[in-house]
CSV table of C-alpha atoms and ligand atoms in Angstrom, one decimal:
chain,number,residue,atom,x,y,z
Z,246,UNK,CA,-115.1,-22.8,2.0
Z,247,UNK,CA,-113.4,-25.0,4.6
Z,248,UNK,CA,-110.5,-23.1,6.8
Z,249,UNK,CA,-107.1,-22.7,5.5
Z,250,UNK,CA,-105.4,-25.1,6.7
Z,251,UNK,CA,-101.9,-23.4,8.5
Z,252,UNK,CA,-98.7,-24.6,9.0
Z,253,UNK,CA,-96.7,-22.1,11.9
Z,254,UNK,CA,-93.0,-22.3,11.9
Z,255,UNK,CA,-91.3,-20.6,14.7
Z,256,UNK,CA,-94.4,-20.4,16.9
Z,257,UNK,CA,-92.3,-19.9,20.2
Z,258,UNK,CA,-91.4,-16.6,19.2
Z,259,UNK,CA,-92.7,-13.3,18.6
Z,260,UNK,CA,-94.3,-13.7,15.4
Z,261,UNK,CA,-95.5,-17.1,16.2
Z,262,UNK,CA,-97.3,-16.2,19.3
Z,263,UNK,CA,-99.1,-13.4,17.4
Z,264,UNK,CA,-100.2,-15.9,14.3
Z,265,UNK,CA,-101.0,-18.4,17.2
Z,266,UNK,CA,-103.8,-15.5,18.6
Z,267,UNK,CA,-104.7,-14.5,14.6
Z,268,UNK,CA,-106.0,-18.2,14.0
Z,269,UNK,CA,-107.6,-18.6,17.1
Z,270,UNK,CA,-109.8,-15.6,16.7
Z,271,UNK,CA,-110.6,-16.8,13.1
Z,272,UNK,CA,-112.0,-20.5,13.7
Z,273,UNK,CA,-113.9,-20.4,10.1
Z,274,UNK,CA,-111.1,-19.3,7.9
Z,275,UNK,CA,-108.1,-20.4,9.6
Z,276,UNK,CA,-107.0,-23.8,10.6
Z,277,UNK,CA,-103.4,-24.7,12.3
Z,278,UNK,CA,-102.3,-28.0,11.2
Z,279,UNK,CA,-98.5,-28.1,12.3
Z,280,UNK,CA,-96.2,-26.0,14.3
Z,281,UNK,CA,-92.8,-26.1,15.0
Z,282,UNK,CA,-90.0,-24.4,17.1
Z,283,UNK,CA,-86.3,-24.9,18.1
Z,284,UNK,CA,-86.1,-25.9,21.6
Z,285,UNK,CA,-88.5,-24.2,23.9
Z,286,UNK,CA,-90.7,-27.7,24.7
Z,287,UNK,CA,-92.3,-26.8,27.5
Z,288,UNK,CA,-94.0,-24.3,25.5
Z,289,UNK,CA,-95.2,-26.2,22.2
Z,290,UNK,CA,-96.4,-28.7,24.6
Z,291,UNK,CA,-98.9,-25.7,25.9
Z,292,UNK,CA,-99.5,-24.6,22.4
Z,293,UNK,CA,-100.4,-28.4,21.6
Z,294,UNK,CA,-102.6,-28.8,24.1
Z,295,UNK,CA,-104.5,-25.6,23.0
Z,296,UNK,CA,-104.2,-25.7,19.6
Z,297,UNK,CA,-104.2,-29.8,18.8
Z,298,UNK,CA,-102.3,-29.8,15.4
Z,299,UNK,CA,-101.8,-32.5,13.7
Z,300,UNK,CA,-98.0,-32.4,13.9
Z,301,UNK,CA,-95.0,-30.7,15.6
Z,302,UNK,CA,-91.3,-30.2,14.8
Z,303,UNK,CA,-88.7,-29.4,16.7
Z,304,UNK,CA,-84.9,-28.6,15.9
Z,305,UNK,CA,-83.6,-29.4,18.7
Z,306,UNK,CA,-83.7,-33.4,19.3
Z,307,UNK,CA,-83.4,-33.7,23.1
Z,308,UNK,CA,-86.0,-31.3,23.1
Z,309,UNK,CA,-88.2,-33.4,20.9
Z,310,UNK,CA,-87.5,-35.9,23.2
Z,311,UNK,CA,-88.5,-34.3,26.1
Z,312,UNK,CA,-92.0,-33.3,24.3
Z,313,UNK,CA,-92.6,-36.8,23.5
Z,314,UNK,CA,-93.0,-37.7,26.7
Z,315,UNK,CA,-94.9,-35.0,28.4
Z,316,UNK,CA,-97.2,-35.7,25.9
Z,317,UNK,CA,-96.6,-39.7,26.3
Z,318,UNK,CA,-98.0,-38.7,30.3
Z,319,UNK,CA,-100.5,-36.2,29.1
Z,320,UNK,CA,-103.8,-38.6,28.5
Z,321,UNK,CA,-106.0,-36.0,27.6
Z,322,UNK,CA,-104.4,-34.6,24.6
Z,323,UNK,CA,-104.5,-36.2,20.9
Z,324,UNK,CA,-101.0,-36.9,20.2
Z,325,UNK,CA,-99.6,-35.2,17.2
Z,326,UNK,CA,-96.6,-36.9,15.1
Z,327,UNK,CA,-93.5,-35.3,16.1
Z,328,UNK,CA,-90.5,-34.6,14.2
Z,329,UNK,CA,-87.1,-33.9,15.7
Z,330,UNK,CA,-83.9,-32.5,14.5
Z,331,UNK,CA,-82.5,-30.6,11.8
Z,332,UNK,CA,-84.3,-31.9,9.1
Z,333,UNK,CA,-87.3,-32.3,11.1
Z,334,UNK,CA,-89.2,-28.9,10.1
Z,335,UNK,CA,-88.4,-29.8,6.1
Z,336,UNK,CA,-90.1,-33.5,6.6
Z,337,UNK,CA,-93.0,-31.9,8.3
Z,338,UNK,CA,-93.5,-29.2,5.7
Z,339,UNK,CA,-93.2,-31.6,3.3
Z,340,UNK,CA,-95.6,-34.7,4.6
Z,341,UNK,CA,-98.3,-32.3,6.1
Z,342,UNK,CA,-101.2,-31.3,4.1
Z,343,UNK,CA,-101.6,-27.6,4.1
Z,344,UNK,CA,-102.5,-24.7,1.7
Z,345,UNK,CA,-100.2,-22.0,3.8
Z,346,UNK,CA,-97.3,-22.5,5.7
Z,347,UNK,CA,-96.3,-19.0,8.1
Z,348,UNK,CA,-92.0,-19.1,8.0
Z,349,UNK,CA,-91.4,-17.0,11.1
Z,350,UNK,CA,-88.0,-19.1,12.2
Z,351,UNK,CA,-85.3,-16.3,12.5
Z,352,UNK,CA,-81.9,-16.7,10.9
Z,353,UNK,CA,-80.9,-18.6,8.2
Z,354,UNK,CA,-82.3,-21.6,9.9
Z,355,UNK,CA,-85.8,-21.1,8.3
Z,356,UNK,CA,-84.8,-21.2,5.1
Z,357,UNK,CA,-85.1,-24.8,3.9
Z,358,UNK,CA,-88.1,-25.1,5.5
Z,359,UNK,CA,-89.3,-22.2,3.3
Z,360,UNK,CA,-88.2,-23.9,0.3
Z,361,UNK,CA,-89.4,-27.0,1.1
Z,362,UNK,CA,-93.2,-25.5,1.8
Z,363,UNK,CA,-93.1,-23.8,-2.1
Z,364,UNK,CA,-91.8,-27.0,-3.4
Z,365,UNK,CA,-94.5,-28.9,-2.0
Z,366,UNK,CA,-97.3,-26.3,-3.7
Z,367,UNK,CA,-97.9,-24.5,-0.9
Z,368,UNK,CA,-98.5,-21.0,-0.1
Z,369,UNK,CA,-95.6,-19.0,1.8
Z,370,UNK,CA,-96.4,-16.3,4.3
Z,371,UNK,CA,-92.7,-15.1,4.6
Z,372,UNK,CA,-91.9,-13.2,8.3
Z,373,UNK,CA,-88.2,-14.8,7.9
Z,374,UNK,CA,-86.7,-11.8,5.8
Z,375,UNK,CA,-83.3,-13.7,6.4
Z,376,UNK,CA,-83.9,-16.3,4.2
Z,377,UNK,CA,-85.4,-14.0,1.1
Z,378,UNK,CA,-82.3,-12.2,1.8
Z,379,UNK,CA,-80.1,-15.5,1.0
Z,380,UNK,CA,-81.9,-16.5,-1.7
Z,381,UNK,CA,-84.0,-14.0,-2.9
Z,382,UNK,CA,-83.6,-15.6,-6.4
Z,383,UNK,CA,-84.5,-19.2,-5.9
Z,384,UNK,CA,-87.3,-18.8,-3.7
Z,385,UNK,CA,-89.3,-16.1,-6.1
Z,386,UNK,CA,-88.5,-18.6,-8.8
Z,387,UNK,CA,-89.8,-21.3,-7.0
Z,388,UNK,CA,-93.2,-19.3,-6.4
Z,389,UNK,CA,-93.3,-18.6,-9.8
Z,390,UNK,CA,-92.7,-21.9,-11.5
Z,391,UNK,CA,-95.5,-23.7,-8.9
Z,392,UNK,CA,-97.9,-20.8,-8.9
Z,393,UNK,CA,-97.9,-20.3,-5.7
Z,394,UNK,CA,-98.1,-17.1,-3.3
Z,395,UNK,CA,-95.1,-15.6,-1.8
Z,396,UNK,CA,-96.6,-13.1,0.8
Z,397,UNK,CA,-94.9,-10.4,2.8
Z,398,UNK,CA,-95.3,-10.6,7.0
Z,399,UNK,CA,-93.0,-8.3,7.8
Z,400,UNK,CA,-94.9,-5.1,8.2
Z,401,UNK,CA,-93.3,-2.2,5.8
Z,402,UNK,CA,-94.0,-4.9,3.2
Z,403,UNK,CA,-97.4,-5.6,3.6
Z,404,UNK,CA,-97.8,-2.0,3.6
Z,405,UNK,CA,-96.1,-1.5,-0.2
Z,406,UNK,CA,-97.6,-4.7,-1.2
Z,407,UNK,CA,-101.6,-3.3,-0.3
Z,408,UNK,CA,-100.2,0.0,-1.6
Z,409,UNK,CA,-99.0,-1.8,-4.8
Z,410,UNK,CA,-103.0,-2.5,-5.8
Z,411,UNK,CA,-103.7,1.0,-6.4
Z,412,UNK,CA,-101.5,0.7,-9.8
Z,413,UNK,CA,-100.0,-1.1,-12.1
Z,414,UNK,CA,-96.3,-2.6,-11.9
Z,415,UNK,CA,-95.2,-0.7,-14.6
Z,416,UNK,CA,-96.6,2.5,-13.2
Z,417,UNK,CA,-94.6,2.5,-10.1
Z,418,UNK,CA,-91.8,4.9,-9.4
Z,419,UNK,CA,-90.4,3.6,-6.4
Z,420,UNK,CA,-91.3,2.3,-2.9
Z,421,UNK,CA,-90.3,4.0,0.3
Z,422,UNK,CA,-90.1,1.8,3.1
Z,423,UNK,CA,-90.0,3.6,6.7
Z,424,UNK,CA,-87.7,3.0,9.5
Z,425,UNK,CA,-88.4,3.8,13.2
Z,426,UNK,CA,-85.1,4.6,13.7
Z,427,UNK,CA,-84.4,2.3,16.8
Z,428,UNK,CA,-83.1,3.4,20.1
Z,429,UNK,CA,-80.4,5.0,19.0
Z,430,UNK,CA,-81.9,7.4,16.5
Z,431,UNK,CA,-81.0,10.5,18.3
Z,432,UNK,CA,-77.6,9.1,19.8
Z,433,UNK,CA,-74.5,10.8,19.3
Z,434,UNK,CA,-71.5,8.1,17.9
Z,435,UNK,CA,-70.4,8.1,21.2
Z,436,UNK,CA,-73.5,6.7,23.0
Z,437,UNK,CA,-73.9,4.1,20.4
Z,438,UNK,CA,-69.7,2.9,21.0
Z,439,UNK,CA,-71.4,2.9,24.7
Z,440,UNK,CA,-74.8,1.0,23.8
Z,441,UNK,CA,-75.2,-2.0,26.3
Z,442,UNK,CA,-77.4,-4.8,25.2
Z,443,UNK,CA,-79.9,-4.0,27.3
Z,444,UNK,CA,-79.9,-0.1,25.8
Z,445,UNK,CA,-79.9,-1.9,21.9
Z,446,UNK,CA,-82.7,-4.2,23.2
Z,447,UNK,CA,-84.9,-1.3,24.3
Z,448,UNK,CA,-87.2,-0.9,20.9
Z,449,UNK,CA,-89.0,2.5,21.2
Z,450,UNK,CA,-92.2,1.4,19.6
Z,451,UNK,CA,-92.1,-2.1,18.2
Z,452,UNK,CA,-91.8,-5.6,20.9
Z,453,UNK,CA,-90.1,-8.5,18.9
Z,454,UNK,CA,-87.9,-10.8,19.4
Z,455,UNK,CA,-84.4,-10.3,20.2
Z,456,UNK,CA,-82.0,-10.7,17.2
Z,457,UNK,CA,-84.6,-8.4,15.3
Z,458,UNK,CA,-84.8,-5.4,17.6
Z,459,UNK,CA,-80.8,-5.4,17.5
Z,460,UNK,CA,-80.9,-5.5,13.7
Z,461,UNK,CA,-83.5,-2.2,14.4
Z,462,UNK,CA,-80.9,-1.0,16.3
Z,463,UNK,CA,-78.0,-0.8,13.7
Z,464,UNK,CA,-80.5,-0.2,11.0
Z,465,UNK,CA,-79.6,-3.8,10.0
Z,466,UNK,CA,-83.0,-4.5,9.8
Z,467,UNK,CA,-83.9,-2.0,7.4
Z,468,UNK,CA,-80.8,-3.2,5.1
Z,469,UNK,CA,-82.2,-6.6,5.0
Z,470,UNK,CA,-86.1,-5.2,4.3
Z,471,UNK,CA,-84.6,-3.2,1.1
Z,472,UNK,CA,-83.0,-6.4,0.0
Z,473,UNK,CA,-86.1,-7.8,0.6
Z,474,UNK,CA,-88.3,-5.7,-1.0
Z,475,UNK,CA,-85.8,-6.2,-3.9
Z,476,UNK,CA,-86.9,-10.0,-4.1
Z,477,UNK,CA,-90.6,-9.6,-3.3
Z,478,UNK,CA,-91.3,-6.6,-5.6
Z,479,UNK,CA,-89.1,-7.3,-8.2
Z,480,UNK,CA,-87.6,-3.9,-8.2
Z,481,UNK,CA,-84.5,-2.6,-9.0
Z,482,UNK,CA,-82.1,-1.2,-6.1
Z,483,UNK,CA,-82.7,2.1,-7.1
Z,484,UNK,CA,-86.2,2.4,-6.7
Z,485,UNK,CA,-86.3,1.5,-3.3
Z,486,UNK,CA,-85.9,4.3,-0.4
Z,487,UNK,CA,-86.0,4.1,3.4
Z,488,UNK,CA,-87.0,7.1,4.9
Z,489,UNK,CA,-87.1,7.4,8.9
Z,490,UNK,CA,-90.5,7.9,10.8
Z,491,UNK,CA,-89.9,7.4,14.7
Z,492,UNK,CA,-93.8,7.0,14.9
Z,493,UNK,CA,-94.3,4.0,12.9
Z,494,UNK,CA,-97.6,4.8,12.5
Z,495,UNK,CA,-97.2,5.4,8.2
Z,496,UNK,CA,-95.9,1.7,7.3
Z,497,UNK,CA,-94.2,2.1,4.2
Z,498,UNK,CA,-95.9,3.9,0.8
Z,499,UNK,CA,-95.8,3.6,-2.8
Z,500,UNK,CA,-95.0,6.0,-5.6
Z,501,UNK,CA,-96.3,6.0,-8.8
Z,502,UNK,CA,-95.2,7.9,-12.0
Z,503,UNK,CA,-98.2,10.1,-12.1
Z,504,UNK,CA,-96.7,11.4,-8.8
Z,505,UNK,CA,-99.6,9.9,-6.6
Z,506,UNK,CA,-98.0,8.1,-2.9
Z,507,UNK,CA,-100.5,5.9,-1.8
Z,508,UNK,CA,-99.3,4.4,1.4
Z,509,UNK,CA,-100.8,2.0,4.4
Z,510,UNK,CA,-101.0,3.4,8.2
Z,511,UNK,CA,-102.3,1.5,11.2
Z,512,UNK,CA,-101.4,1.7,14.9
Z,513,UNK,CA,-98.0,-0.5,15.3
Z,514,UNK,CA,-99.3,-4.1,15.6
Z,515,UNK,CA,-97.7,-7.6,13.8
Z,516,UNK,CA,-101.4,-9.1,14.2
Z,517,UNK,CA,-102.4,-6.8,11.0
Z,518,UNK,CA,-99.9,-7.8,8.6
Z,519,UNK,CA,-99.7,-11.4,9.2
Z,520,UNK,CA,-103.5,-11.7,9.5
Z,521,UNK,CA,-103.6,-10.3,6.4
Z,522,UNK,CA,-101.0,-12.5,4.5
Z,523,UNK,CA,-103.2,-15.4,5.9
Z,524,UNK,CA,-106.7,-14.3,5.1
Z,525,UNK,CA,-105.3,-12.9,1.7
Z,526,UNK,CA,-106.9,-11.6,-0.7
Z,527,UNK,CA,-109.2,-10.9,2.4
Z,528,UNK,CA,-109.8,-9.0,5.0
Z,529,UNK,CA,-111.5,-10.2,8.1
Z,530,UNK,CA,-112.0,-8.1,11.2
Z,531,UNK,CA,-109.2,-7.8,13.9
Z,532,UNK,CA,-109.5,-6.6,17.2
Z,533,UNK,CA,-106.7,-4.0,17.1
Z,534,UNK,CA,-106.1,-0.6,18.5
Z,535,UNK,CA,-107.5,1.6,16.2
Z,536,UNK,CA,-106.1,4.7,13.9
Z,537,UNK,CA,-107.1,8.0,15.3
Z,538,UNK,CA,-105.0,10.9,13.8
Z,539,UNK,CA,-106.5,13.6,16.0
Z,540,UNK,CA,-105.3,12.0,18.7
Z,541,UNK,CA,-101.2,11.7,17.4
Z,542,UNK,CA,-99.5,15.0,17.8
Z,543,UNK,CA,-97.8,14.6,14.8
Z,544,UNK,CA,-96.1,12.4,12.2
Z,545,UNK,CA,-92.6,13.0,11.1
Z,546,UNK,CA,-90.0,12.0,8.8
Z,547,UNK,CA,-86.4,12.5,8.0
Z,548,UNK,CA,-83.4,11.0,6.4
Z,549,UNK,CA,-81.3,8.1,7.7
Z,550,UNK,CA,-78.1,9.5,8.5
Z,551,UNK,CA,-75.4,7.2,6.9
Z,552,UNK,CA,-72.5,8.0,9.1
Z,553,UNK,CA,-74.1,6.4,12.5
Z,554,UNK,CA,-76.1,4.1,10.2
Z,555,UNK,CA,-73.7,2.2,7.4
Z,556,UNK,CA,-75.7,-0.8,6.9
Z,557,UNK,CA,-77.9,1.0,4.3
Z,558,UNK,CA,-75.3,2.0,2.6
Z,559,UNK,CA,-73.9,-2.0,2.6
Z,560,UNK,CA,-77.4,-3.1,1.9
Z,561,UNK,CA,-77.0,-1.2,-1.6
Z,562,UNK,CA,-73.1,-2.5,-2.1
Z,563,UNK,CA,-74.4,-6.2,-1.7
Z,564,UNK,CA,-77.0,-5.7,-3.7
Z,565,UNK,CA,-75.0,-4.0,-6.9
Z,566,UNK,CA,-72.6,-6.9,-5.9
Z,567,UNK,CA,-75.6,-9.7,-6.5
Z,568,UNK,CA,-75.0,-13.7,-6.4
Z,569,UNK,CA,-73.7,-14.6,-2.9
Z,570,UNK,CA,-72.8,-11.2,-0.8
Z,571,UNK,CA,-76.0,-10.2,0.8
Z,572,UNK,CA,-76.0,-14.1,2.4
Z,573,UNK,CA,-72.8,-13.2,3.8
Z,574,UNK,CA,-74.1,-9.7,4.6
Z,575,UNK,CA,-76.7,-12.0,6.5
Z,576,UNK,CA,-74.7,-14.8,7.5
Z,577,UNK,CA,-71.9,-12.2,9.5
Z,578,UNK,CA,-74.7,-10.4,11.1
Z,579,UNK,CA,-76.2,-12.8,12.3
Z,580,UNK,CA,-72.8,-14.3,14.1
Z,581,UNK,CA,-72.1,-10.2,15.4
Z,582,UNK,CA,-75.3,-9.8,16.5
Z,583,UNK,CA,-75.0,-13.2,18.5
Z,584,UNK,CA,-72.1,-12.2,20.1
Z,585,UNK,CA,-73.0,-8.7,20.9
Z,586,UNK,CA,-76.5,-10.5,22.6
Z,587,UNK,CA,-73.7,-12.7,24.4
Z,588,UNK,CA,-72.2,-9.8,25.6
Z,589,UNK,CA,-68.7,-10.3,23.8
Z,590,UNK,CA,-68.4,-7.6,21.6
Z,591,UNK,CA,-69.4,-3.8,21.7
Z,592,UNK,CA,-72.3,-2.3,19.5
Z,593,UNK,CA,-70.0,-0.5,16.8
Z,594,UNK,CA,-68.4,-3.7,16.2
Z,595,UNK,CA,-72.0,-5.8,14.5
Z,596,UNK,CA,-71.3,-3.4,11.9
Z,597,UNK,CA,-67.2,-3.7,11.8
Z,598,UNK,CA,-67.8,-7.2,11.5
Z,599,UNK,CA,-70.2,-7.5,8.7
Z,600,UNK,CA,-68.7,-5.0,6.7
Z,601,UNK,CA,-65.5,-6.7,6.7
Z,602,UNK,CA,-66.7,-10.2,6.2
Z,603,UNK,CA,-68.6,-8.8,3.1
Z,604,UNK,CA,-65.4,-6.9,1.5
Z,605,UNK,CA,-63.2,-10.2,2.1
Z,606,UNK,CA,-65.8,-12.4,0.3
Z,607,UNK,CA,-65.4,-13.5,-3.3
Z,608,UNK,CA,-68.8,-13.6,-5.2
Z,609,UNK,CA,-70.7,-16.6,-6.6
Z,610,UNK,CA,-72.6,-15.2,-9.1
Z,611,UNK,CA,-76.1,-17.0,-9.7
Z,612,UNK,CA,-75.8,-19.5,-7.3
Z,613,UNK,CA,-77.2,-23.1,-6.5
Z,614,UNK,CA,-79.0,-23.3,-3.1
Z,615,UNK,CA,-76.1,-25.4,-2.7
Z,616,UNK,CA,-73.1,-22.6,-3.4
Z,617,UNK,CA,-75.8,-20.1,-1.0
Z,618,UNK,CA,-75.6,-22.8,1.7
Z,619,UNK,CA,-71.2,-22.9,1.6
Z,620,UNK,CA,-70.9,-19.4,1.2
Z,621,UNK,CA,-73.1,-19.0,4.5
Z,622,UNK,CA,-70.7,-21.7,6.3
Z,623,UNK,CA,-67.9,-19.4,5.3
Z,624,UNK,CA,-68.9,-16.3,6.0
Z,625,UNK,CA,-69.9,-17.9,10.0
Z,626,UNK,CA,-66.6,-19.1,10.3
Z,627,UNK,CA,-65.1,-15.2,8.6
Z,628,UNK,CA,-67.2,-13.8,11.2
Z,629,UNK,CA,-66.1,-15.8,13.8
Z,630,UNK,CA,-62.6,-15.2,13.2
Z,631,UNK,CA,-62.6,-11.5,13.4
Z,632,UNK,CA,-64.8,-11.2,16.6
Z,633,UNK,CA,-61.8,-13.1,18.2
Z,634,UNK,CA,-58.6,-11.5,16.7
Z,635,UNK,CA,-59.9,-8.0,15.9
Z,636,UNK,CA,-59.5,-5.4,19.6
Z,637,UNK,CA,-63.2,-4.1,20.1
Z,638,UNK,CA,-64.3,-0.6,19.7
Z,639,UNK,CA,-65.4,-0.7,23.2
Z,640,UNK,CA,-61.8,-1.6,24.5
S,994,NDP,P1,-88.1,-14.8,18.0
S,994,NDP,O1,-86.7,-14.8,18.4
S,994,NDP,O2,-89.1,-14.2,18.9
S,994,NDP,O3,-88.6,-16.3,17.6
S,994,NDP,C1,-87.8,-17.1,16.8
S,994,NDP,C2,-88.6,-18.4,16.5
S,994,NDP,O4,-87.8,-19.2,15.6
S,994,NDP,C3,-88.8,-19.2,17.8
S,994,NDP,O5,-90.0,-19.9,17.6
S,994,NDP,C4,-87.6,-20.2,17.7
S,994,NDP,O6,-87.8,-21.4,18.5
S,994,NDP,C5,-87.6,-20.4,16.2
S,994,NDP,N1,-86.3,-21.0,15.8
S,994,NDP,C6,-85.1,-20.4,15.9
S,994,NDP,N2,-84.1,-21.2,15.3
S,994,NDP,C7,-84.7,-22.3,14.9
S,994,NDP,C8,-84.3,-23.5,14.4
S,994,NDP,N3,-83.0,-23.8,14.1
S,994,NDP,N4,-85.3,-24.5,14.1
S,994,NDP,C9,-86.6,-24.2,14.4
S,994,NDP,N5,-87.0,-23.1,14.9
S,994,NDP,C10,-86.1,-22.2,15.2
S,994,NDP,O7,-88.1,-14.0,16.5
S,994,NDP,P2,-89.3,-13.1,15.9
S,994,NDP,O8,-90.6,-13.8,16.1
S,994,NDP,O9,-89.2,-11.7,16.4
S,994,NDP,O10,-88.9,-13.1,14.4
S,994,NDP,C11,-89.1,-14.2,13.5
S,994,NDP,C12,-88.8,-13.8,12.1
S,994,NDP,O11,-89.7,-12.8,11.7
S,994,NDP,C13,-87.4,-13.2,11.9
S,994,NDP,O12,-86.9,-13.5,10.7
S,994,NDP,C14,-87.7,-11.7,11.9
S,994,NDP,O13,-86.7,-10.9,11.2
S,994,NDP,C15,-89.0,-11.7,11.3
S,994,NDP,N6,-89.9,-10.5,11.7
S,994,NDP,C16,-90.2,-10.3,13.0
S,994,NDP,C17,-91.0,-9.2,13.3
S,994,NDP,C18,-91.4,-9.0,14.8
S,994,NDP,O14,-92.2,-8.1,15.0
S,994,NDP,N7,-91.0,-9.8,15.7
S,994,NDP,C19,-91.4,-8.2,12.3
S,994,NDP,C20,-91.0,-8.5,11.0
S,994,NDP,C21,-90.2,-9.6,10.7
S,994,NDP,P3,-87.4,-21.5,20.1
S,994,NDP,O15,-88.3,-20.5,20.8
S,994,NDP,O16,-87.6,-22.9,20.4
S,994,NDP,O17,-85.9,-21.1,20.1
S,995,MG,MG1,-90.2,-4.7,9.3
């Protein structure tokens, strides 16, 4: 069998430096064909000259500009095609040859991309929980209708979806996915109206990128994973839990209705689930710290407390609420957490924010990609507006 040939989108960040290491230690099986970023040039211009794909993409067109010509100077690389601007990652997807593409974009701005890589018969490794939160519907439909693979990166659900081959569909009681808790687990109220961004930013035992670890933080991130889970597993609100494990050792389990809980543990390390959503239905060997429960003093679990931690709760409401609210659940996070990152607004007030853009919203049931795409725009600008008239819990 030739290598799979891999497109990486996002490979500046977090998750895209980890794929970037996955492919490289699997020569035979894996081949990366196209990456693509935002703006960070300087650094797809290292990872082309490593990697030599075939293509590039960036978002950001002075940036694309500015990789042109170190390349232009650069005699001993192959030059790839690049692709600049907005629609520059959805014109990649779509010309490049590939059997996987790896969405690992954060924010809504990975989502056509996404869409474009299903509708072109391609496999989708999904890290960008964002955009299955926006459009949970069409994107499962679209996997559907072109037979093709949508497969979870993020780690809780790579865990329930190995779990999930110990049964059948219909035996399955519910899922449990686990939650480290953040930093602020143990933090009274008034530590967390307190939190500084560099407090939110300090992840106790996971290193991601930065809009990510605040979502950890609020418990944001665990809201968008049940809606998530929702989309990928087909499951109804109700039979998905989140139960919190500071050790994140256990990374999410599986009940069936014989009262069995098969579940998947490894030491905390991205490399495993996206290797495995790439290599799928394989395993090949990875080179990561291993599993050895004599040596953890213990592993714990207890319930998320909903009074420090409302975004569960809203996770559940936007759900029950369907069509467009849980991309404005996404859309007003994502503006909060932006300005909490810029400084501008106090921790308490991500979760202010969202939950009031989300109660002022009128729903579009069933909507086009089109109605997902305005009510997005709308709930940025809702967002927007109540960061700058609303006084801040911190004041
Ligand atoms: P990072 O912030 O580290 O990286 C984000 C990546 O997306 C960068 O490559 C960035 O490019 C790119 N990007 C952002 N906006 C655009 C845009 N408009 N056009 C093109 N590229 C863009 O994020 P992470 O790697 O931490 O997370 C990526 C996704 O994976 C998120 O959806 C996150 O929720 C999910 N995820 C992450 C986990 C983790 O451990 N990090 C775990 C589970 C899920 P540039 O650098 O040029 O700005
Ligand atoms: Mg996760």
């Amino acid at each position: 069998m030739p290598p799979k040939r891999v497109v990486l989108l996002g490979s500046t960040g977090s998750i895209g430096e980890s794929t970037l290491e996955v492919v490289e230690n699997l020569p035979a099986d894996l081949k990366l064909v196209a990456l693509a970023a935002n703006s960070q040039w300087e650094k797809v211009f290292r990872q082309v000259l490593r990697h030599a794909p075939e293509s590039v993409a960036l978002s950001d067109p002075a940036g694309a500009t500015r990789l042109e010509e170190a390349l232009d100077r650069d005699a001993t690389c192959r030059k790839p095609r690049v692709y600049a601007g907005a629609r520059g990652l959805v014109d990649m997807v779509r010309a490049t040859e590939a059997d996987i593409v790896l969405g690992a974009v954060s924010g809504a701005a990975g989502l056509p991309a996404n869409i474009a890589a299903l509708e072109t018969g391609k496999d989708l490794a999904l890290a960008n929980k964002e955009s299955l939160v926006m459009s949970g519907a069409i994107l499962t439909r679209l996997a559907r209708e072109r037979g093709r693979r949508l497969i979870p990166v993020d780690s809780e659900h790579s865990a329930v979806f190995q779990s999930l081959h110990a049964g059948g569909r219909d035996e399955v009681e519910s899922i449990i996915l686990t939650a480290s808790g953040g930093p602020f687990r143990e933090a009274s109220i008034d530590e967390m109206r307190r939190a500084t961004k560099a407090t939110a930013l300090r992840h106790p035992t996971w290193k991601m990128g930065a809009k990510i670890t605040i979502d950890s933080a609020t418990l944001m991130n665990k809201a968008l994973e049940v809606i998530e889970a929702r989309w990928l597993f087909d499951l109804p609100p109700e039979k998905i839990r989140v139960v919190i494990h500071p050790q994140s050792i256990v990374h999410s389990l599986v009940e069936f209705h014989d009262g069995s809980v098969v579940c998947q543990l490894g030491t905390p390390d991205m490399k495993v689930p996206i290797q495995y959503a790439l290599t799928y239905p394989t395993r090949k060997p990875l080179a990561t710290k291993r599993l050895r429960l004599e040596e953890l003093s213990s592993l714990t679990f207890q319930a998320p407390d909903p009074g420090r931690f409302p975004a569960l709760r809203l996770a559940y409401d936007v759900l029950r609420l369907g069509g467009t609210a849980p991309t404005v659940l996404n859309a007003a996070n994502e503006v909060a957490v932006a300005a909490f990152l810029r400084e501008e607004i106090a921790f308490l007030d991500i979760l202010a924010c969202v939950e009031r853009t989300v109660r002022h919203h009128d729903v579009v049931a069933d909507p086009t990609l089109d109605e997902i795409f305005a009510a997005d725009a709308a709930a940025r600008d809702a967002a927007s507006h109540t960061i700058q008239t609303t006084p801040s819990h911190s004041r």
